[in-house]
Every structure is written in structure tokens, then in C-alpha cells.
mmCIF file of C-alpha atoms in Angstrom:
data_model
loop_
_atom_site.group_PDB
_atom_site.id
_atom_site.type_symbol
_atom_site.label_atom_id
_atom_site.label_comp_id
_atom_site.label_asym_id
_atom_site.label_seq_id
_atom_site.Cartn_x
_atom_site.Cartn_y
_atom_site.Cartn_z
ATOM 1 C CA MET H 28 24.458 111.211 58.255
ATOM 2 C CA LYS H 29 25.610 107.637 58.856
ATOM 3 C CA ALA H 30 28.813 105.717 58.218
ATOM 4 C CA ILE H 31 30.334 102.366 59.105
ATOM 5 C CA LEU H 32 34.032 102.867 59.697
ATOM 6 C CA GLU H 33 36.971 100.976 61.102
ATOM 7 C CA ALA H 34 37.176 101.838 64.789
ATOM 8 C CA LYS H 35 40.425 103.034 66.330
ATOM 9 C CA PRO H 36 41.774 102.558 69.868
ATOM 10 C CA GLU H 37 40.788 106.149 70.688
ATOM 11 C CA ASP H 38 37.144 105.023 70.213
ATOM 12 C CA ALA H 39 37.470 102.502 73.065
ATOM 13 C CA SER H 40 35.807 104.637 75.723
ATOM 14 C CA GLU H 41 32.769 105.442 73.576
ATOM 15 C CA ILE H 42 32.453 101.821 72.425
ATOM 16 C CA LEU H 43 32.654 100.589 76.026
ATOM 17 C CA HIS H 44 29.899 103.006 77.037
ATOM 18 C CA ILE H 45 27.589 101.582 74.335
ATOM 19 C CA GLN H 46 28.642 98.038 75.263
ATOM 20 C CA LYS H 47 27.631 98.515 78.898
ATOM 21 C CA GLN H 48 24.267 99.970 77.857
ATOM 22 C CA ALA H 49 23.594 97.313 75.225
ATOM 23 C CA TYR H 50 24.539 94.325 77.392
ATOM 24 C CA ARG H 51 22.525 95.464 80.411
ATOM 25 C CA SER H 52 19.446 93.700 78.988
ATOM 26 C CA GLU H 53 21.435 90.443 78.735
ATOM 27 C CA ALA H 54 22.539 90.802 82.343
ATOM 28 C CA GLU H 55 18.910 91.336 83.382
ATOM 29 C CA LEU H 56 17.744 88.309 81.370
ATOM 30 C CA TYR H 57 20.236 86.037 83.120
ATOM 31 C CA ASN H 58 20.227 87.906 86.439
ATOM 32 C CA ASP H 59 24.018 87.993 86.163
ATOM 33 C CA TYR H 60 25.706 91.385 86.221
ATOM 34 C CA ASP H 61 29.195 89.865 86.199
ATOM 35 C CA ILE H 62 29.076 89.057 82.483
ATOM 36 C CA GLN H 63 32.282 89.885 80.641
ATOM 37 C CA PRO H 64 30.882 92.744 78.498
ATOM 38 C CA LEU H 65 29.803 94.591 81.659
ATOM 39 C CA GLN H 66 33.084 93.920 83.455
ATOM 40 C CA GLN H 67 35.383 94.946 80.601
ATOM 41 C CA THR H 68 37.396 98.148 81.039
ATOM 42 C CA VAL H 69 38.547 100.795 78.568
ATOM 43 C CA SER H 70 42.016 99.236 78.582
ATOM 44 C CA GLY H 71 40.384 95.866 77.845
ATOM 45 C CA VAL H 72 38.631 97.291 74.799
ATOM 46 C CA GLU H 73 41.878 98.954 73.716
ATOM 47 C CA LYS H 74 43.587 95.557 74.018
ATOM 48 C CA ASP H 75 40.886 94.016 71.783
ATOM 49 C CA PHE H 76 42.222 96.162 68.932
ATOM 50 C CA GLU H 77 45.407 94.046 68.996
ATOM 51 C CA SER H 78 43.537 90.850 68.118
ATOM 52 C CA SER H 79 40.277 92.013 66.526
ATOM 53 C CA PHE H 80 39.074 94.090 63.633
ATOM 54 C CA ILE H 81 36.492 96.497 65.061
ATOM 55 C CA LEU H 82 33.868 98.459 63.197
ATOM 56 C CA LYS H 83 31.859 101.393 64.491
ATOM 57 C CA TYR H 84 28.523 102.695 63.272
ATOM 58 C CA VAL H 85 28.539 106.482 63.368
ATOM 59 C CA LEU H 86 25.295 108.429 63.177
ATOM 60 C CA ASP H 87 25.456 112.224 63.089
ATOM 61 C CA GLY H 88 28.987 112.152 64.509
ATOM 62 C CA LYS H 89 28.164 109.792 67.395
ATOM 63 C CA ILE H 90 29.082 106.104 67.690
ATOM 64 C CA VAL H 91 25.839 104.161 68.163
ATOM 65 C CA GLY H 92 26.983 100.625 67.338
ATOM 66 C CA SER H 93 29.978 98.352 66.984
ATOM 67 C CA VAL H 94 31.060 94.812 66.140
ATOM 68 C CA ARG H 95 34.350 92.895 66.431
ATOM 69 C CA ALA H 96 35.822 90.080 64.379
ATOM 70 C CA SER H 97 38.969 88.002 64.246
ATOM 71 C CA LYS H 98 40.024 85.275 61.849
ATOM 72 C CA GLU H 99 41.653 82.035 62.884
ATOM 73 C CA ASN H 100 42.099 78.800 60.927
ATOM 74 C CA GLY H 101 39.536 79.680 58.263
ATOM 75 C CA THR H 102 36.910 80.842 60.765
ATOM 76 C CA CYS H 103 35.869 84.429 61.327
ATOM 77 C CA HIS H 104 34.805 84.817 64.943
ATOM 78 C CA ILE H 105 32.272 87.620 65.295
ATOM 79 C CA GLY H 106 31.824 89.112 68.720
ATOM 80 C CA LYS H 107 30.217 91.892 70.654
ATOM 81 C CA LEU H 108 27.704 93.104 68.133
ATOM 82 C CA MET H 109 26.081 95.997 69.943
ATOM 83 C CA VAL H 110 23.736 98.865 69.248
ATOM 84 C CA ASP H 111 22.911 101.652 71.677
ATOM 85 C CA PRO H 112 19.456 100.750 73.085
ATOM 86 C CA ASP H 113 18.112 104.144 71.955
ATOM 87 C CA PHE H 114 18.916 103.189 68.352
ATOM 88 C CA GLN H 115 17.893 99.519 68.288
ATOM 89 C CA GLY H 116 15.296 98.288 65.830
ATOM 90 C CA ARG H 117 16.549 100.486 62.967
ATOM 91 C CA GLY H 118 18.601 97.879 61.081
ATOM 92 C CA ILE H 119 21.948 99.055 62.466
ATOM 93 C CA GLY H 120 22.906 95.599 63.749
ATOM 94 C CA LYS H 121 22.094 94.058 60.371
ATOM 95 C CA GLU H 122 24.170 96.708 58.584
ATOM 96 C CA LEU H 123 27.113 96.072 60.924
ATOM 97 C CA MET H 124 26.869 92.323 60.321
ATOM 98 C CA ARG H 125 26.704 92.812 56.545
ATOM 99 C CA GLU H 126 29.777 95.041 56.675
ATOM 100 C CA ILE H 127 31.886 92.833 58.969
ATOM 101 C CA GLU H 128 31.068 89.701 56.960
ATOM 102 C CA GLY H 129 31.937 91.562 53.770
ATOM 103 C CA ARG H 130 35.473 92.075 55.075
ATOM 104 C CA TYR H 131 36.162 88.323 55.081
ATOM 105 C CA GLU H 132 35.948 85.961 52.107
ATOM 106 C CA HIS H 133 35.866 82.174 51.927
ATOM 107 C CA VAL H 134 35.557 81.693 55.673
ATOM 108 C CA ARG H 135 33.144 80.079 58.066
ATOM 109 C CA PHE H 136 31.533 82.602 60.419
ATOM 110 C CA GLU H 137 30.971 81.776 64.066
ATOM 111 C CA LEU H 138 29.445 83.678 66.955
ATOM 112 C CA PHE H 139 27.689 82.927 70.205
ATOM 113 C CA THR H 140 24.859 84.341 72.255
ATOM 114 C CA GLY H 141 23.122 83.303 75.448
ATOM 115 C CA ASN H 142 20.896 80.265 74.919
ATOM 116 C CA LYS H 143 17.940 82.123 76.522
ATOM 117 C CA SER H 144 18.429 85.209 74.333
ATOM 118 C CA ILE H 145 15.519 84.403 72.027
ATOM 119 C CA LYS H 146 15.565 87.833 70.350
ATOM 120 C CA ASN H 147 19.287 87.560 69.547
ATOM 121 C CA ILE H 148 18.942 83.980 68.324
ATOM 122 C CA ALA H 149 16.080 84.961 66.006
ATOM 123 C CA PHE H 150 18.107 87.930 64.718
ATOM 124 C CA TYR H 151 21.105 85.746 63.866
ATOM 125 C CA GLU H 152 18.924 83.019 62.348
ATOM 126 C CA GLY H 153 17.415 85.718 60.122
ATOM 127 C CA LEU H 154 20.954 86.413 58.903
ATOM 128 C CA GLY H 155 21.524 82.761 58.017
ATOM 129 C CA TYR H 156 23.229 81.518 61.178
ATOM 130 C CA LYS H 157 22.380 78.124 62.614
ATOM 131 C CA GLY H 158 22.999 76.894 66.143
ATOM 132 C CA TYR H 159 25.328 73.936 66.342
ATOM 133 C CA LYS H 160 26.238 73.527 70.022
ATOM 134 C CA THR H 161 25.660 74.875 73.496
ATOM 135 C CA HIS H 162 28.590 75.439 75.786
ATOM 136 C CA GLN H 163 29.393 77.176 79.033
ATOM 137 C CA LEU H 164 32.516 79.313 78.988
ATOM 138 C CA PRO H 165 34.784 79.189 82.038
ATOM 139 C CA ARG H 166 34.373 82.910 82.710
ATOM 140 C CA GLU H 167 30.552 82.946 82.977
ATOM 141 C CA ASP H 168 27.561 81.046 84.345
ATOM 142 C CA THR H 169 25.588 81.596 81.137
ATOM 143 C CA VAL H 170 25.130 78.704 78.731
ATOM 144 C CA PHE H 171 25.854 79.970 75.228
ATOM 145 C CA LEU H 172 24.444 78.880 71.887
ATOM 146 C CA PHE H 173 27.216 78.775 69.301
ATOM 147 C CA MET H 174 26.029 79.611 65.800
ATOM 148 C CA GLU H 175 27.704 79.320 62.416
ATOM 149 C CA LYS H 176 27.294 80.292 58.797
ATOM 150 C CA THR H 177 29.362 79.239 55.799
ATOM 151 C CA HIS H 178 28.466 82.110 53.459
ATOM 152 C CA SER H 179 27.769 85.810 53.881
ATOM 153 C CA LYS H 180 24.665 86.581 51.874
ATOM 154 C CA ILE H 181 22.872 89.092 54.085
ATOM 155 C CA LYS H 182 20.199 90.955 52.194
#
């Protein structure tokens, strides 16, 4: 049985565990294990609940995916879409994106991924996102591709 539900702060530990597993491949791709998703702590995830709306994908009672979003000045910033590596390739990420976008109306959506993350870029392009700039954030060495979408028609 599956469900996409609003996550609660008590889910932070389980979400962080999935996050560290899911972002390991990104760290390997960039040979940088100091990336923020791998350095975040349980208290950091708990703090994210103060500023973000967080969904969890529950399969047979276990959280196997999550995504975060926050709205500011007409833009919905989507972050940390993750799926447990053992459950990737089953459409869970697409379902999470459909659900999180469905929570926001009449907004521009924005997210970012590493500019070498070809698989992620192709995934987001398949959902209607287009790259519009590359930028390096102060906290990381990775150059990110920022992507945007002005409507939420995910099929």
C-alpha cells in the first residue's frame, strides 16, 4: 500500500536516512562528500519543517521518498527530491513532483541540480522544467543548473 502524505518533524530521522542514501550517488559523481544533503543533521531536517512544506512517500508503512517546497514572491522552490535507491525507477519521484506541484497554484516553480547530473536534468526536463542559469552556491564546490517551470502539468 502506498500513500503520499505531509511529513511531520517526527519523520526527520527517517527522511535524513533516505537523503543520505539518495545523495550518495551525487557525492560520487562530483567526488565531493561534503555536499549539504550528506552533511545535514536530524535537527537540520527538523528545522526545515519551519520553512518548508515536506511530503513523504510511504510504501507498506515505510518512508521511501520525500520532497520539500517553500513559496516566496510567487515562486515555489522545490528542493531535496529523493527516493531510496532501492525504490528508484518506479515513478515515485514523478509522483512526488506531481503532488508537491499540485499544492501550489499560479506560481513559477524553481529547483536546481548539479550541472553534471545528466540523469536528474533529463528527469526534470521530462517534467517540463527548463534550465535557465548555472550558479555556484557559497556552501558547495558544485556548479548547479537552475531550472524553472511556469505551469504544473505533469502527466
